[in-house]
Amino acid sequence: MSNTLSTLKDALRANLRQGGLAVALVVIIAFFAIATNGQILSSQNVSNIIVQNAYVLVLAIGMLFAILMADIDLSVGSVVALTGAVAGVVTVNHGLPWWLGVVAALITGLLVGVWQGFWIAFVGIPAFIVTLAGMLIFRGLTMIVLHNLSISPFPGGFREISSGYLNGLLGGYGYDVFTLLLAALALAAYVFSEVRNRRRYLANQVPVASRGIWIGRIVLVCAIGMAFAWKIATYKGTPYVLIILAALILIYSFVAGRTVIGRQIYAIGGNREAAALSGVKVRWVRFWVFVNNGVLCALAGVIFTSRLNMAGPKAGQGFELDAIAACFIGGAAVTGGVGTVAGAIVGGLVMAVMNNGMSLLGVGIDYQQAIKGLVVLGAVAFDLLNKRRAVTA
């Protein structure tokens, strides 16, 4: 009996280390569900949390890859403002099709990434300095492009990027069948991946969780996933930004975990000199990571500008802090080499749920900022404590 309890205790401790952030997110949601009498879990509010915070999650994905290399990007908020301004000038001031505004914004983000990647990777200036300079440069360029004035309104097609929904493709009475089917297919793929990974680990004699805990985790994830899908389906269906975000999560999770460049990024963050000696082209990898981050910032700029229906010189202020906080809450290490796309997304959702819940409770912005700061500090401290326990275990 004592051996069984000891085994169960060790298994729970190991899974807490791996899924502590997910548990924290569930606890936070449960707290606000009780405090707001279920208002935070209404279909409209659940959909709004995703739509209103999609740009932060996009920024968090790009920021994660910089942090994995022990770098940082302080310019993302200014790049969001600049790319939104470019889209506004193209579509509103010049009256060109909305999709040309999106293309122009993405090209601007690409050029920003090339500029910063060059100074960081090939000149050797620390990323902190280059992106700090970029924060000022691109904010100034935003003011120049906009003549320090806001641009509004945008064409309907552009606004649909953040306010549009896929609804009614397969019918449904009071709910969207397509949304539920999409969620079921995604969860089926998740289950298939879990089964395949477990078989591979067992074949290679890699330690895994007990069958009961493993099955329980899968059932819990599927239940939460379908509950989320039901909330979305009973409002307006699947938001376009959710589809964009899901595609990014899949692509970048695959890049980080299944490709050569993904392993090289982790290697650079773990030990840059050792990675170079092992044949990794460190300069080019760092260059392309910042190019990629520029494009993702542009995409976030398009999404944010579309939601706001306005491009302004002060847009994006503080966004870099939200993206960095999402990554660190999600388990990324300041020293690099540690972190996942899923973790960054969950970290971003923690911040999003807290912002939404505190707003519903009428908590002032001053208290919100202080509480979020404490959560960031607590999340990092919790992660460090778990790592120390893992070392001493």
Short mmCIF file of C-alpha atoms in Angstrom, two decimals, residues 167-349:
data_model
loop_
_atom_site.label_atom_id
_atom_site.label_comp_id
_atom_site.label_asym_id
_atom_site.label_seq_id
_atom_site.Cartn_x
_atom_site.Cartn_y
_atom_site.Cartn_z
CA ASN A 167 -20.73 30.22 -39.12
CA GLY A 168 -23.40 28.09 -40.74
CA LEU A 169 -21.21 26.13 -43.15
CA LEU A 170 -22.74 22.84 -41.95
CA GLY A 171 -25.87 24.23 -40.35
CA GLY A 172 -26.99 23.78 -36.77
CA TYR A 173 -29.85 25.08 -34.62
CA GLY A 174 -28.53 27.45 -31.98
CA TYR A 175 -24.99 26.23 -32.47
CA ASP A 176 -22.46 25.94 -35.30
CA VAL A 177 -21.84 22.33 -36.33
CA PHE A 178 -18.68 23.24 -38.26
CA THR A 179 -17.05 24.63 -35.10
CA LEU A 180 -17.80 21.45 -33.15
CA LEU A 181 -16.55 19.26 -36.01
CA LEU A 182 -13.36 21.30 -36.28
CA ALA A 183 -12.74 20.92 -32.54
CA ALA A 184 -13.44 17.18 -32.67
CA LEU A 185 -10.95 16.71 -35.51
CA ALA A 186 -8.30 18.75 -33.66
CA LEU A 187 -8.77 16.70 -30.48
CA ALA A 188 -8.69 13.45 -32.45
CA ALA A 189 -5.34 14.54 -33.88
CA TYR A 190 -4.17 15.33 -30.34
CA VAL A 191 -5.19 11.86 -29.10
CA PHE A 192 -3.48 10.21 -32.07
CA SER A 193 -0.29 12.17 -31.37
CA GLU A 194 -0.38 11.22 -27.67
CA VAL A 195 -0.83 7.51 -28.48
CA ARG A 196 1.97 7.56 -31.04
CA ASN A 197 4.35 9.40 -28.71
CA ARG A 198 3.62 7.03 -25.82
CA ARG A 199 4.30 4.00 -28.00
CA ARG A 200 7.56 5.52 -29.20
CA TYR A 201 8.67 6.36 -25.67
CA LEU A 202 7.88 2.85 -24.43
CA ALA A 203 9.71 1.30 -27.39
CA ASN A 204 12.78 3.37 -26.50
CA GLN A 205 12.39 2.67 -22.78
CA VAL A 206 11.75 6.33 -21.95
CA PRO A 207 9.90 6.81 -18.61
CA VAL A 208 6.24 7.76 -19.07
CA ALA A 209 3.27 8.47 -16.80
CA SER A 210 1.15 5.55 -15.66
CA ARG A 211 -1.65 4.47 -17.99
CA GLY A 212 -4.36 5.76 -15.65
CA ILE A 213 -2.85 9.24 -15.31
CA TRP A 214 -2.11 9.36 -19.04
CA ILE A 215 -5.71 8.47 -19.94
CA GLY A 216 -7.05 10.89 -17.35
CA ARG A 217 -5.00 13.72 -18.81
CA ILE A 218 -6.26 13.00 -22.32
CA VAL A 219 -9.89 12.83 -21.15
CA LEU A 220 -9.50 16.13 -19.27
CA VAL A 221 -7.96 17.91 -22.27
CA CYS A 222 -10.68 16.61 -24.60
CA ALA A 223 -13.44 17.61 -22.16
CA ILE A 224 -12.06 21.13 -21.77
CA GLY A 225 -11.50 21.40 -25.52
CA MET A 226 -15.06 20.41 -26.40
CA ALA A 227 -16.47 22.67 -23.68
CA PHE A 228 -14.54 25.58 -25.18
CA ALA A 229 -15.75 24.63 -28.68
CA TRP A 230 -19.36 24.52 -27.46
CA LYS A 231 -19.06 28.03 -26.05
CA ILE A 232 -17.66 29.29 -29.35
CA ALA A 233 -20.25 27.38 -31.39
CA THR A 234 -23.18 28.81 -29.44
CA TYR A 235 -22.12 32.42 -30.00
CA LYS A 236 -21.19 33.26 -33.59
CA GLY A 237 -19.09 30.29 -34.62
CA THR A 238 -15.34 30.11 -35.23
CA PRO A 239 -13.59 33.52 -35.32
CA TYR A 240 -11.22 34.00 -38.26
CA VAL A 241 -8.46 34.98 -35.85
CA LEU A 242 -8.84 31.67 -34.02
CA ILE A 243 -8.21 29.82 -37.28
CA ILE A 244 -5.14 31.99 -37.94
CA LEU A 245 -3.91 31.40 -34.40
CA ALA A 246 -4.48 27.64 -34.56
CA ALA A 247 -2.53 27.44 -37.82
CA LEU A 248 0.38 29.38 -36.27
CA ILE A 249 0.42 27.15 -33.19
CA LEU A 250 0.56 24.00 -35.31
CA ILE A 251 3.22 25.34 -37.66
CA TYR A 252 5.51 26.77 -35.01
CA SER A 253 5.09 23.82 -32.66
CA PHE A 254 6.20 21.60 -35.53
CA VAL A 255 9.14 23.89 -36.32
CA ALA A 256 10.26 24.00 -32.68
CA GLY A 257 9.92 20.30 -31.98
CA ARG A 258 10.36 18.49 -35.28
CA THR A 259 12.77 20.40 -37.51
CA VAL A 260 16.50 20.93 -37.68
CA ILE A 261 16.26 24.69 -37.28
CA GLY A 262 14.08 24.21 -34.22
CA ARG A 263 16.73 22.03 -32.57
CA GLN A 264 19.37 24.57 -33.58
CA ILE A 265 17.44 27.39 -31.89
CA TYR A 266 17.28 25.42 -28.65
CA ALA A 267 20.96 24.56 -28.98
CA ILE A 268 21.94 28.21 -29.44
CA GLY A 269 19.99 29.16 -26.33
CA GLY A 270 21.53 26.34 -24.33
CA ASN A 271 25.13 27.11 -25.29
CA ARG A 272 25.87 29.41 -28.21
CA GLU A 273 29.59 28.58 -28.42
CA ALA A 274 28.99 24.83 -28.30
CA ALA A 275 26.30 25.14 -30.98
CA ALA A 276 28.74 27.00 -33.25
CA LEU A 277 31.42 24.37 -32.71
CA SER A 278 28.96 21.62 -33.59
CA GLY A 279 28.31 23.16 -36.99
CA VAL A 280 25.24 25.33 -36.36
CA LYS A 281 25.29 28.53 -38.45
CA VAL A 282 24.47 30.68 -35.44
CA ARG A 283 24.48 33.99 -37.28
CA TRP A 284 22.03 32.87 -39.95
CA VAL A 285 19.71 31.18 -37.47
CA ARG A 286 19.55 34.33 -35.33
CA PHE A 287 19.03 36.43 -38.46
CA TRP A 288 16.07 34.37 -39.65
CA VAL A 289 14.50 34.23 -36.19
CA PHE A 290 14.33 38.04 -36.12
CA VAL A 291 13.08 38.17 -39.71
CA ASN A 292 10.34 35.75 -38.71
CA ASN A 293 9.55 37.84 -35.65
CA GLY A 294 9.16 40.93 -37.82
CA VAL A 295 6.59 39.16 -40.00
CA LEU A 296 4.66 37.91 -36.97
CA CYS A 297 4.67 41.43 -35.52
CA ALA A 298 3.19 42.65 -38.80
CA LEU A 299 0.48 39.98 -38.62
CA ALA A 300 -0.27 41.03 -35.04
CA GLY A 301 -0.37 44.65 -36.25
CA VAL A 302 -2.94 43.76 -38.90
CA ILE A 303 -5.09 41.87 -36.38
CA PHE A 304 -4.91 44.64 -33.78
CA THR A 305 -5.60 47.43 -36.27
CA SER A 306 -8.49 45.44 -37.72
CA ARG A 307 -10.05 44.98 -34.28
CA LEU A 308 -9.55 48.62 -33.32
CA ASN A 309 -10.63 49.85 -36.79
CA MET A 310 -8.02 52.55 -36.45
CA ALA A 311 -4.30 53.07 -36.96
CA GLY A 312 -2.82 55.50 -34.48
CA PRO A 313 0.65 56.77 -33.51
CA LYS A 314 0.28 55.41 -29.96
CA ALA A 315 -0.88 51.93 -30.93
CA GLY A 316 1.03 48.97 -29.53
CA GLN A 317 2.41 50.67 -26.44
CA GLY A 318 3.35 48.05 -23.84
CA PHE A 319 2.72 45.11 -26.16
CA GLU A 320 6.31 43.93 -25.78
CA LEU A 321 5.75 43.52 -22.05
CA ASP A 322 2.60 41.43 -22.63
CA ALA A 323 4.44 39.16 -25.07
CA ILE A 324 7.46 38.73 -22.80
CA ALA A 325 5.23 38.06 -19.78
CA ALA A 326 3.30 35.39 -21.73
CA CYS A 327 6.54 33.59 -22.58
CA PHE A 328 7.95 33.67 -19.05
CA ILE A 329 4.66 32.68 -17.45
CA GLY A 330 4.54 29.87 -20.02
CA GLY A 331 7.81 28.42 -18.74
CA ALA A 332 10.45 30.00 -20.99
CA ALA A 333 13.83 30.52 -19.32
CA VAL A 334 15.57 33.89 -19.22
CA THR A 335 18.85 32.14 -20.02
CA GLY A 336 17.41 30.56 -23.19
CA GLY A 337 17.04 27.00 -24.42
CA VAL A 338 13.81 26.26 -22.51
CA GLY A 339 10.22 26.90 -23.56
CA THR A 340 7.42 25.71 -25.84
CA VAL A 341 4.88 27.32 -28.14
CA ALA A 342 2.04 25.71 -26.18
CA GLY A 343 3.47 27.12 -22.95
CA ALA A 344 3.63 30.65 -24.40
CA ILE A 345 0.02 30.37 -25.57
CA VAL A 346 -1.18 29.17 -22.16
CA GLY A 347 0.84 31.95 -20.53
CA GLY A 348 -0.86 34.47 -22.79
CA LEU A 349 -4.26 33.01 -21.93
#
